[in-house]
Coordinates of C-alpha atoms and ligand atoms in Angstrom, one line a residue:
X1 CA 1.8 -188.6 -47.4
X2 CA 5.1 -190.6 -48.8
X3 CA 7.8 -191.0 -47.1
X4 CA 10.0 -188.6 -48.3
X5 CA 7.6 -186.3 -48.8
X6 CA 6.8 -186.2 -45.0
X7 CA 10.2 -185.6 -44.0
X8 CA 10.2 -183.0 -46.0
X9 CA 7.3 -181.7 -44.5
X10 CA 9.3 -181.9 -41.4
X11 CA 12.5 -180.2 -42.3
X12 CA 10.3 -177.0 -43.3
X13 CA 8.8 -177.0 -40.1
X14 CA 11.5 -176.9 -38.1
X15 CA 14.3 -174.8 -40.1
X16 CA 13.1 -171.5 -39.4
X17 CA 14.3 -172.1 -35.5
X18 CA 17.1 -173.7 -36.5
X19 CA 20.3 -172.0 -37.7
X20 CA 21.0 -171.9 -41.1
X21 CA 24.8 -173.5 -40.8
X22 CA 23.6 -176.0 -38.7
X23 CA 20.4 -177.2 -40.6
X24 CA 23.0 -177.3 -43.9
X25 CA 25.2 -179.5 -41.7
X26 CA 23.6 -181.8 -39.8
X27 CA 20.0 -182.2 -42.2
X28 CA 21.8 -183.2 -45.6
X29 CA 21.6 -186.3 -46.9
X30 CA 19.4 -187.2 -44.4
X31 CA 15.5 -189.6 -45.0
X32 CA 12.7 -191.1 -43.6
X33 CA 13.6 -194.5 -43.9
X34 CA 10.4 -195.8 -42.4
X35 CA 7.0 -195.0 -40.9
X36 CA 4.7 -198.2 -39.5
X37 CA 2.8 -198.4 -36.3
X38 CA 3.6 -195.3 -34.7
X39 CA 7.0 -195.6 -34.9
X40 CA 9.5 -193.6 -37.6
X41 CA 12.8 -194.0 -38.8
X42 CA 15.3 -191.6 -39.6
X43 CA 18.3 -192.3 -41.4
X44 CA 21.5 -189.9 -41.2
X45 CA 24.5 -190.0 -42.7
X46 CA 27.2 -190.1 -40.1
X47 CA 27.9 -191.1 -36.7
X48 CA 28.3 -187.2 -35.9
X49 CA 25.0 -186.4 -37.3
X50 CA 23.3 -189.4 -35.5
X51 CA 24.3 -188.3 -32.3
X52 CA 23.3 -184.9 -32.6
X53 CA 20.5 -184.7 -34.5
X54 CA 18.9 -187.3 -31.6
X55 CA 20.6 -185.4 -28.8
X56 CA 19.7 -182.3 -30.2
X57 CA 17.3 -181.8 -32.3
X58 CA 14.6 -184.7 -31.0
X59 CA 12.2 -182.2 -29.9
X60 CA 11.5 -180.6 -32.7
X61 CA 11.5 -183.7 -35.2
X62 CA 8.9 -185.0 -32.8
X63 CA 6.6 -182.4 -32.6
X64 CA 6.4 -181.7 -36.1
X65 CA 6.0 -185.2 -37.3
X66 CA 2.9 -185.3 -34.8
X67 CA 2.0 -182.0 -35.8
X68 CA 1.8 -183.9 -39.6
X69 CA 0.5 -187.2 -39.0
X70 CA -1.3 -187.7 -36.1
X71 CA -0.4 -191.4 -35.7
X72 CA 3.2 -191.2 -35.2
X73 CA 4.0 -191.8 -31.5
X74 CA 7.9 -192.3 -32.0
X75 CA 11.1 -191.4 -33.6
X76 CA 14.3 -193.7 -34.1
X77 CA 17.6 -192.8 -35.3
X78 CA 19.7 -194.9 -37.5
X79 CA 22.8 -194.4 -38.6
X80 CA 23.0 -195.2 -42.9
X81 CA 26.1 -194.7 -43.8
X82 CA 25.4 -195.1 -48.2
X83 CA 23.2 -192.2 -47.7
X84 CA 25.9 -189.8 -47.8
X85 CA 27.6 -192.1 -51.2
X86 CA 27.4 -189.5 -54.2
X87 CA 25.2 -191.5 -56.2
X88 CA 22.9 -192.2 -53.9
X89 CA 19.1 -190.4 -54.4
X90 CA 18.0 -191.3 -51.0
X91 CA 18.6 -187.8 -48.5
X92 CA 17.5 -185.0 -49.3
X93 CA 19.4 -182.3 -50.5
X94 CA 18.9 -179.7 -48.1
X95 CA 20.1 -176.4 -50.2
X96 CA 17.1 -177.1 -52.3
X97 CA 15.1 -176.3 -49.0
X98 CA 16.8 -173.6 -48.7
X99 CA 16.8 -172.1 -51.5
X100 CA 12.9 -172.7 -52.2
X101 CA 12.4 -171.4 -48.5
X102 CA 14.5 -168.1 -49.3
X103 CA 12.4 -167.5 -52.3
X104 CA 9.2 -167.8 -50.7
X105 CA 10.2 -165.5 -48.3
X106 CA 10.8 -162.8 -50.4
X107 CA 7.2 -163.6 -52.2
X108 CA 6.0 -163.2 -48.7
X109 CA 7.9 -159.9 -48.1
X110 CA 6.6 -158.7 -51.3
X111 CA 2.8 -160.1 -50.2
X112 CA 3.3 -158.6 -46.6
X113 CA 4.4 -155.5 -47.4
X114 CA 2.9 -155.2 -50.7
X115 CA 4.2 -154.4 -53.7
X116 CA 5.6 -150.7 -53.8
X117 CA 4.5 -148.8 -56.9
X118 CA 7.1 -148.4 -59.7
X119 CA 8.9 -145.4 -59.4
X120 CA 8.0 -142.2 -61.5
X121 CA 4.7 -142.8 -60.4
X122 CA 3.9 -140.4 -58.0
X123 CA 0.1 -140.2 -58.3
X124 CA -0.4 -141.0 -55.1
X125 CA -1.8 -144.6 -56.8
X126 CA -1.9 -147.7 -54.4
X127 CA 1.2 -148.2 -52.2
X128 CA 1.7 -150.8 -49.3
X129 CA -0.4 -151.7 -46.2
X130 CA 1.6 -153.2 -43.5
X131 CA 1.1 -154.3 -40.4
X132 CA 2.1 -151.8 -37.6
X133 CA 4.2 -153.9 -34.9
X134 CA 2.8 -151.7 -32.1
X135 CA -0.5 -153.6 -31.9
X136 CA 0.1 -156.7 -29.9
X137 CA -2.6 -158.9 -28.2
X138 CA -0.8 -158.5 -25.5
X139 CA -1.3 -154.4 -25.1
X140 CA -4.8 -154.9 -25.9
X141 CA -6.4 -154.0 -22.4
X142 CA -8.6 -156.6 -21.9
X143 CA -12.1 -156.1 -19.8
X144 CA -15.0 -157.3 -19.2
X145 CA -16.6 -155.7 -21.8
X146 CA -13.8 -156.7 -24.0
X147 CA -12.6 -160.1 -23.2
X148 CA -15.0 -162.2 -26.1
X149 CA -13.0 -160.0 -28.7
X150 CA -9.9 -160.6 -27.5
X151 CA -9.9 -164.2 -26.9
X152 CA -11.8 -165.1 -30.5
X153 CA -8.7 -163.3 -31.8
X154 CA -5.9 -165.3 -29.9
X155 CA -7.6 -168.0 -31.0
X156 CA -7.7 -167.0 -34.4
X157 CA -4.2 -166.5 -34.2
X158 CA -3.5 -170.1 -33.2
X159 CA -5.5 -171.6 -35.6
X160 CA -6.1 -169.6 -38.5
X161 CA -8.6 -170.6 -41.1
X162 CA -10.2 -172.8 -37.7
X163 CA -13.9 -171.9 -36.8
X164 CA -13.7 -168.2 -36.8
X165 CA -14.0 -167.9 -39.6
X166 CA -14.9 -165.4 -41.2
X167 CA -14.4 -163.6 -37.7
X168 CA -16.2 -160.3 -38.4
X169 CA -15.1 -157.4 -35.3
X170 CA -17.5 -154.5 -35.1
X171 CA -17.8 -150.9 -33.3
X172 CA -17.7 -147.4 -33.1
X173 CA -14.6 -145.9 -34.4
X174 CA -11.6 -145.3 -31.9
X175 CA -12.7 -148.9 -30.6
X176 CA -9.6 -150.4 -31.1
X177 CA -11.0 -152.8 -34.3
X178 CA -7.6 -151.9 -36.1
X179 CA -5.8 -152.6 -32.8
X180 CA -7.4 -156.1 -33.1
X181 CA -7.0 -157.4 -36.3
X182 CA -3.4 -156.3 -37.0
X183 CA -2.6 -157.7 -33.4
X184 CA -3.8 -160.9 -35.2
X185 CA -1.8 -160.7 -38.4
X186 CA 1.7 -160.2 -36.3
X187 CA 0.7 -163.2 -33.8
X188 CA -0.1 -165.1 -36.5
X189 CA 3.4 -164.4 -38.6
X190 CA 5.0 -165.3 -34.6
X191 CA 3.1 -168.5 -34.7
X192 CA 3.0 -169.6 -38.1
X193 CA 6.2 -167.4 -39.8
X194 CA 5.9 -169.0 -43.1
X195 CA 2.3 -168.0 -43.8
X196 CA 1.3 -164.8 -45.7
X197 CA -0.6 -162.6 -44.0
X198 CA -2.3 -159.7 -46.0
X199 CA -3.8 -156.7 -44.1
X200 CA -5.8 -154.0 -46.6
X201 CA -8.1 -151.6 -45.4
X202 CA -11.7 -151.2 -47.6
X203 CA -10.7 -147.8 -48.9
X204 CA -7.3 -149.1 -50.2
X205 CA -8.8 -152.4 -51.7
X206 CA -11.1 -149.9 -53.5
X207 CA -8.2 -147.5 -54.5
X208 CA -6.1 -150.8 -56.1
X209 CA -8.9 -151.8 -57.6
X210 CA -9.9 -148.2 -59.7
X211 CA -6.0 -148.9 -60.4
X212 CA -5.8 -152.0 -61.5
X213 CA -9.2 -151.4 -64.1
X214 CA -7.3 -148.2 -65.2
X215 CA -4.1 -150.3 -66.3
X216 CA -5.8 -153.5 -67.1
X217 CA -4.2 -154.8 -64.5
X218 CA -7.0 -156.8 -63.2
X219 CA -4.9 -160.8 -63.3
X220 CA -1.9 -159.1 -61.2
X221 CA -4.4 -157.7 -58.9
X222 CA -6.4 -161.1 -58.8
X223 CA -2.6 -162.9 -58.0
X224 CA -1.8 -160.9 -55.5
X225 CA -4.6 -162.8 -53.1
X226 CA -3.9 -166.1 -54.5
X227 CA -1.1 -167.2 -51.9
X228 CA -2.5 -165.2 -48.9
X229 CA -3.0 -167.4 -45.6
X230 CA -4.8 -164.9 -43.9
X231 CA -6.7 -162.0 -45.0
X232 CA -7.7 -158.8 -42.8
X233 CA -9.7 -156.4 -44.4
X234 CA -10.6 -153.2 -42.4
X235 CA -13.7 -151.0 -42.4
X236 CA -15.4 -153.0 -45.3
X237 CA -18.9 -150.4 -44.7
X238 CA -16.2 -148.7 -47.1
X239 CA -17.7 -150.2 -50.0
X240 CA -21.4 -149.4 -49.8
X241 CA -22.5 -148.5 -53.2
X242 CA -18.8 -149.3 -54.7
X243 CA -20.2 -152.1 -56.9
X244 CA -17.2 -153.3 -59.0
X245 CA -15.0 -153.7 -55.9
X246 CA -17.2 -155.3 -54.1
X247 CA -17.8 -157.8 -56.8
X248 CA -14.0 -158.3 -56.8
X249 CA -14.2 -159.0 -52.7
X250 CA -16.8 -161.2 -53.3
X251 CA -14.1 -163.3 -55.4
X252 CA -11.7 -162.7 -52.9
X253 CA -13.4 -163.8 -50.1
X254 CA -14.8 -166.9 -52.2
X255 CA -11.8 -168.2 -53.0
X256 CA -9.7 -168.0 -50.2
X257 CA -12.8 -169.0 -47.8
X258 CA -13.0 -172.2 -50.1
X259 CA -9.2 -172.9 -49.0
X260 CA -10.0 -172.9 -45.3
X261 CA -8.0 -169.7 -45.6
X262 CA -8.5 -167.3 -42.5
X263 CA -10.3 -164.0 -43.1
X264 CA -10.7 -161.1 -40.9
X265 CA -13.3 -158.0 -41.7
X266 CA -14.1 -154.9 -39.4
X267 CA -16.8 -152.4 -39.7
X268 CA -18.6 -150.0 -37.7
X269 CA -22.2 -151.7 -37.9
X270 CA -23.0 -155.2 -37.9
X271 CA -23.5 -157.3 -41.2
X272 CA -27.0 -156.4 -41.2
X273 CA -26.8 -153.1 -40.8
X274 CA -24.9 -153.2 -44.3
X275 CA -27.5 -151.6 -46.0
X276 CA -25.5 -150.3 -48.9
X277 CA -23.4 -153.6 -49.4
X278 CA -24.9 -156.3 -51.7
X279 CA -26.9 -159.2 -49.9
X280 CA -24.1 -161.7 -51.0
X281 CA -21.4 -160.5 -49.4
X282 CA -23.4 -159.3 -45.8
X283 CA -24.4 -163.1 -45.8
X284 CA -21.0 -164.2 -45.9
X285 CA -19.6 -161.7 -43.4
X286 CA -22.3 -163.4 -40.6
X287 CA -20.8 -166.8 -41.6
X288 CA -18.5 -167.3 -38.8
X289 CA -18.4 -165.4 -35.7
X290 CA -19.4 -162.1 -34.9
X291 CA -18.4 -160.3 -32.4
X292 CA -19.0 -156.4 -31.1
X293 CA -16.4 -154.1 -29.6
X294 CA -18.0 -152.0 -26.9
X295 CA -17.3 -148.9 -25.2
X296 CA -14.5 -149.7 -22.6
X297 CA -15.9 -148.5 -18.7
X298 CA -14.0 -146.2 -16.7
X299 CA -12.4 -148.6 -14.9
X300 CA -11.0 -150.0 -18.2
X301 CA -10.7 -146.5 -19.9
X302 CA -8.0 -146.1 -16.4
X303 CA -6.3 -148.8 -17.1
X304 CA -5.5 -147.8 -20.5
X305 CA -4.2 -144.5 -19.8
X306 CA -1.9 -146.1 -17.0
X307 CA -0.6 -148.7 -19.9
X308 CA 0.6 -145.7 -22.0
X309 CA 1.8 -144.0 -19.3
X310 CA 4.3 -146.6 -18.5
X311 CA 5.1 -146.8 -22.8
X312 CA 5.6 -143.2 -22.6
X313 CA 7.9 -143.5 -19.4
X314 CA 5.8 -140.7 -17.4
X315 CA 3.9 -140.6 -14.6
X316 CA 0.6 -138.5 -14.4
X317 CA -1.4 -137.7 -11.3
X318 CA -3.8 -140.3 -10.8
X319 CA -6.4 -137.6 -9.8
X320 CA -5.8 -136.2 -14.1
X321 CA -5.9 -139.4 -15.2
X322 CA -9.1 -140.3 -13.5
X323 CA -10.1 -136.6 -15.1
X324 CA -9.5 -137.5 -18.6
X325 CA -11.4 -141.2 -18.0
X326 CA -14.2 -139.4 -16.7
X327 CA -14.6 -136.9 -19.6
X328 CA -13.3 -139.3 -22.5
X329 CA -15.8 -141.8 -22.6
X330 CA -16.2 -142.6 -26.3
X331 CA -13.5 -143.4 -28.1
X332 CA -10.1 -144.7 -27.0
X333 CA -8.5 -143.2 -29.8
X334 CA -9.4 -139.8 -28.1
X335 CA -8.2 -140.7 -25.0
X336 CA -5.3 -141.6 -26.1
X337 CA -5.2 -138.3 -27.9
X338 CA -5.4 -136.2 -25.2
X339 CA -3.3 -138.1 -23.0
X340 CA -0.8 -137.9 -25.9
X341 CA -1.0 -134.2 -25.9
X342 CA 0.0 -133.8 -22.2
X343 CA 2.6 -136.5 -22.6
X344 CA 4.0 -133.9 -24.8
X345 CA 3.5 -130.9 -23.2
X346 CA 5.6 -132.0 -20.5
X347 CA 8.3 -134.0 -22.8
X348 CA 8.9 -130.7 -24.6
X349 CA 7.8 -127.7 -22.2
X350 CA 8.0 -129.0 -19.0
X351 CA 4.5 -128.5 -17.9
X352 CA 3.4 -131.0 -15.8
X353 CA -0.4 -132.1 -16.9
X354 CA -3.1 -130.8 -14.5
X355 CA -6.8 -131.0 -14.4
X356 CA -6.9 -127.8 -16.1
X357 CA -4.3 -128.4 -19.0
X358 CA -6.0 -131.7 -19.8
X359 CA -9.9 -130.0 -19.4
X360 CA -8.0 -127.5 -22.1
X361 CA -7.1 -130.9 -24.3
X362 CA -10.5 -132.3 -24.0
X363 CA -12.7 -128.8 -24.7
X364 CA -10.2 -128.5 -27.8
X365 CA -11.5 -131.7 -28.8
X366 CA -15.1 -131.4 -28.4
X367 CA -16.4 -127.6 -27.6
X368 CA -19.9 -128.6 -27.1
X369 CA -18.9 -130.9 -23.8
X370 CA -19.7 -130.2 -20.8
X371 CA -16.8 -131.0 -19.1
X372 CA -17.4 -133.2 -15.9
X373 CA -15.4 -131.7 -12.4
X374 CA -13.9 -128.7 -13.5
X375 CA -15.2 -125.3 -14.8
X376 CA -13.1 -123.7 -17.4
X377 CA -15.1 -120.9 -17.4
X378 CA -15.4 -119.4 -14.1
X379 CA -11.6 -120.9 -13.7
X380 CA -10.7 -118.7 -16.7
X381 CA -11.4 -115.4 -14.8
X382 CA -10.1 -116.6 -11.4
X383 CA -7.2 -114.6 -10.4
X384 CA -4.2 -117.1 -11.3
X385 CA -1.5 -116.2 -9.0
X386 CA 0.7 -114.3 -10.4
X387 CA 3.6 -112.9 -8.3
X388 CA 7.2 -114.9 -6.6
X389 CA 5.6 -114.2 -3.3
X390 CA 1.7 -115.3 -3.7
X391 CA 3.7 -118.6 -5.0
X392 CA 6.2 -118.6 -2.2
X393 CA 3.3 -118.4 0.4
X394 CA 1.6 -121.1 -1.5
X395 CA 4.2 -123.1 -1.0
X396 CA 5.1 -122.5 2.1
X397 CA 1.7 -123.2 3.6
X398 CA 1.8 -126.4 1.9
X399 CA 4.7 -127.9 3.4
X400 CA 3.9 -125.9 6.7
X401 CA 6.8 -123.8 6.2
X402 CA 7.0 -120.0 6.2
X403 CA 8.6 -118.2 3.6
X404 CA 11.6 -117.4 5.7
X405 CA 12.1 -120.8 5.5
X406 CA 12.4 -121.0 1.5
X407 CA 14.3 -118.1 1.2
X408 CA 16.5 -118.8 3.8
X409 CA 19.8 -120.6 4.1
X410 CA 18.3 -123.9 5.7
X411 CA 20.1 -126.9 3.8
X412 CA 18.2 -129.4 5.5
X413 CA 16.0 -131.9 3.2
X414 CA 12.7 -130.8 4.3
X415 CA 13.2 -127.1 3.4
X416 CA 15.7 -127.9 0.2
X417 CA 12.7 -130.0 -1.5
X418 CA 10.0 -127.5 -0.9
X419 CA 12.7 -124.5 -1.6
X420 CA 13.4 -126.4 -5.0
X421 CA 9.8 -126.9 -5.8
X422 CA 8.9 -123.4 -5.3
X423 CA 12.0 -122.1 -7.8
X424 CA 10.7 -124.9 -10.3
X425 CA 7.2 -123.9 -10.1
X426 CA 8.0 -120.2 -10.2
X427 CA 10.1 -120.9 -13.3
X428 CA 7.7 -123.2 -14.7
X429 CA 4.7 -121.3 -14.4
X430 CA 5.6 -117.7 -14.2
X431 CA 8.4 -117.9 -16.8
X432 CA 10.6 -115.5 -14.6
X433 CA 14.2 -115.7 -15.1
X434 CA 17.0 -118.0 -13.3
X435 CA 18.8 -114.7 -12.5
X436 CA 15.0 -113.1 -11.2
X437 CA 14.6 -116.1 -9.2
X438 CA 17.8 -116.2 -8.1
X439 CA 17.6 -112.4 -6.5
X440 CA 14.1 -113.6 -5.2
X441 CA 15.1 -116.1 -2.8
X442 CA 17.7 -114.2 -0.6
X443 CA 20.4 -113.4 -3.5
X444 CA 21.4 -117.2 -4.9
X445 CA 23.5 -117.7 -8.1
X446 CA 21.3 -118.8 -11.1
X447 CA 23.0 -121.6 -11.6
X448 CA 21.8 -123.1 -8.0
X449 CA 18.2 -122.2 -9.5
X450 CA 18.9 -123.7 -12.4
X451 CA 20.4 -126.9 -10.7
X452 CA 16.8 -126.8 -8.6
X453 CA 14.7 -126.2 -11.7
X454 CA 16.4 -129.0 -13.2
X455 CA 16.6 -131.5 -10.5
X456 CA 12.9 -131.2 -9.9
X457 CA 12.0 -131.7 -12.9
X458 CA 14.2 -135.3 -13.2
X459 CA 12.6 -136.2 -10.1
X460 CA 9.1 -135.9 -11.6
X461 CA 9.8 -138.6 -13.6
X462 CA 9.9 -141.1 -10.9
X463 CA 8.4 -139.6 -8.0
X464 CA 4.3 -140.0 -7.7
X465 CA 4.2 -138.4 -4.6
X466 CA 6.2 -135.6 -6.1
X467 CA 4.0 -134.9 -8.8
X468 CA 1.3 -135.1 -6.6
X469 CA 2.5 -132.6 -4.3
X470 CA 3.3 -130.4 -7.2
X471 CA -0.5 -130.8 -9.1
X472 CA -1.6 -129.8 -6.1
X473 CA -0.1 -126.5 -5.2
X474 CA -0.2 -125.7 -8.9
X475 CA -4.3 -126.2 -8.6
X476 CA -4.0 -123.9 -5.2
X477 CA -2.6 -121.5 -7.7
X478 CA -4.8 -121.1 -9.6
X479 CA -3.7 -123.4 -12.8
Ligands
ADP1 P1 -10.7 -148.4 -34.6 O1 -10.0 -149.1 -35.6 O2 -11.8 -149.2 -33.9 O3 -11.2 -147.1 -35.0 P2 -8.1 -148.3 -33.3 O4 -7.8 -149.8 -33.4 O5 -7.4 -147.5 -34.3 O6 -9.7 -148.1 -33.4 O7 -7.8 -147.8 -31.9 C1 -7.5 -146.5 -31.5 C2 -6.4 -146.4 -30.6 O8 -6.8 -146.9 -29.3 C3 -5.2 -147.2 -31.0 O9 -4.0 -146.5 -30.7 C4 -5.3 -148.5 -30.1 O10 -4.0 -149.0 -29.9 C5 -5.9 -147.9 -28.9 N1 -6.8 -148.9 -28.2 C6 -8.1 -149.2 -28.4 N2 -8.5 -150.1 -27.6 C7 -7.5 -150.5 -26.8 C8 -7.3 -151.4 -25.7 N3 -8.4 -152.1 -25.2 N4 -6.1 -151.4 -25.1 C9 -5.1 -150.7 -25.5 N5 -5.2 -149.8 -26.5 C10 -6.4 -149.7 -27.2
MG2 MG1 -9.6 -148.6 -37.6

């Protein structure tokens, strides 16, 4: 690489984690003055800049010289003061650096985000794919089952276009294949933030390409790939039988394969289980690596509902959760369905999820289960309690108290709490009034029932042992 070249090389590196003012400052007019044995040069301008750009920017120069030619082993600073004379061709003009950076960045935008279909067209015709910042690698629960996934796609992600490639991911659906490969495509824009990254799924890739024939668009739709650094492509068993798009993939895939580019397919079968996909393509697909998502174990399938838990900022009986693990054991995307679903049944209506709301969630899902530790059935005819009192005793028996006790005027903490409870759960679960409740327990104000109600319902939000204590007398109930 020449010189200057190099040093350019360098200064594109590192000006993304640099600020803008300061890389216009202290970078113009700056050159590689020389590079032999190991050892660069850098001319700068000014006393000021030599100071500062050795004190503090060393680091990064360093790294990305190494990073570009593998023989340099160290970096001097001199100071050249006819750099900065106007005539003088040697720096480099940083605005040009910037302004070539700023443009590629919106070409990326556009590439990332894709382009947005002119308006007026509201057809429903091809609009953009991004990537979804929820899927990190890092929320991926990793087990045993699942670690080779995971770790061929962090190391995909720090060296794209390296030798996974192709990396082909495949499984059932609800997997977590999506997860994986967008997960990718926003570590890689973290680790490499000038490369393009492109993420289409099958169907869409089909849909832009009906388009694109339709307008005789075909050279934009061709372009679009041509600057892509990595490519994920999602659910390619999509394009059994769709001959002209897969004929356009095959391009694709040729092309940007050829430039050490890094490409990323999922499906739901393995290469050779493509039946419906031409030879030439399922050939390619096996090239790199290829790697199988399996069906997460229970202890895994736990884990994951606890991870969601803490997003959502709730906490669940261990005892449903370990419920819903048991009886969910395809799909992740259903678990986290059903788990999703009690998340918002309490959010909204306060009902805090049982083994018999989430057996409700899951038969909803799948009638034909048999549901594993709970009979919905011969709970559904059960005699649910249904009076103040059969609750009260409940209660009361529970936290060896009589009901004298909760109706009583006792202010001490271990008669409060189970008092409180017993208003919330009779207010929860028998929808009777503040002002019913309130007559119930010995004549109280509504407002101190609606304090209780209130208070215990805060507390569930933080309190396992609570919520523990409440699932419990709630299954003594009857619900
Ligand atoms: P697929 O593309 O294989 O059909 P998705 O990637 O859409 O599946 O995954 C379904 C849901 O399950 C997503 O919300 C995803 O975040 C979640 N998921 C799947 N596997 C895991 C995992 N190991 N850890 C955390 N979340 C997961
Ligand atoms: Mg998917």
């Amino acid at each position: 690489m020449a010189q200057q070249d190099l040093w350019l090389s360098v200064l594109k590196r590192i000006r993304p984690t640099i600020q803008k003012t300061h890389f216009l400052t202290w970078f113009q007019n700056t050159s590689l003055i020389e590079n032999k044995d190991g050892v660069v040069k850098i001319g700068l301008p000014t006393t000021f800049a030599h100071d500062w750009v050795s004190k503090k920017y060393d680091v990064k120069i360093v790294q990305a010289l190494k990073e570009l030619d593998e023989s340099v082993s160290e970096v001097k600073y001199e100071i050249r003061g006819n750099l900065s004379e106007k005539d003088n061709k040697d720096g480099v003009d940083v605005k040009s650096l910037l302004k070539v950076q700023s443009e590629k960045k919106v070409r990326k935008v556009r590439k990332v985000n894709q382009v947005k279909v002119k308006k007026g067209d509201n057809k429903g015709h091809v609009t953009s794919q991004m990537l979804n910042d929820r899927y990190t690698l890092n929320n991926f629960i990793i087990s045993t089952e699942n670690s080779l996934p995971h770790a061929a796609c962090k190391a995909v992600a720090n060296m794209p276009g390296g030798i996974y490639n192709p990396l082909y991911i495949y499984g059932n659906v609800g997997l977590g294949k999506t997860h994986l490969v967008q997960a990718v495509g926003n570590q890689i824009l973290r680790n490499f933030p000038d490369m393009v990254v492109k993420y289409i799924t099958a169907e869409r890739f089909v849909n832009e390409v009906v388009d694109a024939i339709g307008r005789r668009h075909m050279k934009q739709f061709k372009a679009q790939y041509r600057n892509v650094d990595c490519f994920l492509i999602d659910d390619v068993q999509f394009f059994a039988r769709k001959d002209s798009s897969q004929q356009e993939f095959f391009h694709t895939f040729n092309e940007l394969y050829d430039n050490n580019k890094q490409i990323i397919l999922t499906s739901d079968r393995p290469p050779s289980e493509l039946d419906e996909l031409d030879e030439r393509l399922t050939s390619r697909f096996g090239m790199g690596m290829v790697i199988e998502l399996l069906v997460p174990s229970f202890e895994t399938r736990v884990a994951i509902l606890n991870q969601k838990c803490q997003e959502y900022q709730v906490i669940i009986d261990p005892e449903v959760l370990h419920f819903v693990a048991t009886n969910v054991d395809s799909s992740v995307r259903e678990l986290e369905g059903v788990l999703k679903q009690l998340v918002a049944d309490y959010q909204l209506e306060n009902k805090v999820p049982s083994i018999r709301s989430a057996a409700e969630k899951i038969k909803k899902l799948n009638k034909a289960k048999d549901i594993i530790g709970y009979d919905i059935e011969k709970r559904g005819v059960e005699q649910a309690v249904r009076t103040s009192n059969d609750v009260m005793k409940i209660v009361a028996e529970y936290f060896d108290l009589t009901v004298g006790d909760l109706v009583g005027k006792d202010r001490h903490k271990e008669i409060m709490i189970p008092r409180q409870i017993c208003m919330y759960l009779i207010k929860n679960e028998l929808n009777h009034s503040y002002e019913k409740i309130g007559t119930e327990f010995g004549g109280r104000n509504h407002t101190t029932v609606m304090h209780a109600c209130n208070k215990t319902s805060k507390q569930l939000q933080k309190d396992l042992k609570l919520v523990k204590d409440i699932n419990a007398i709630r299954r003594e109930m009857g619900f």
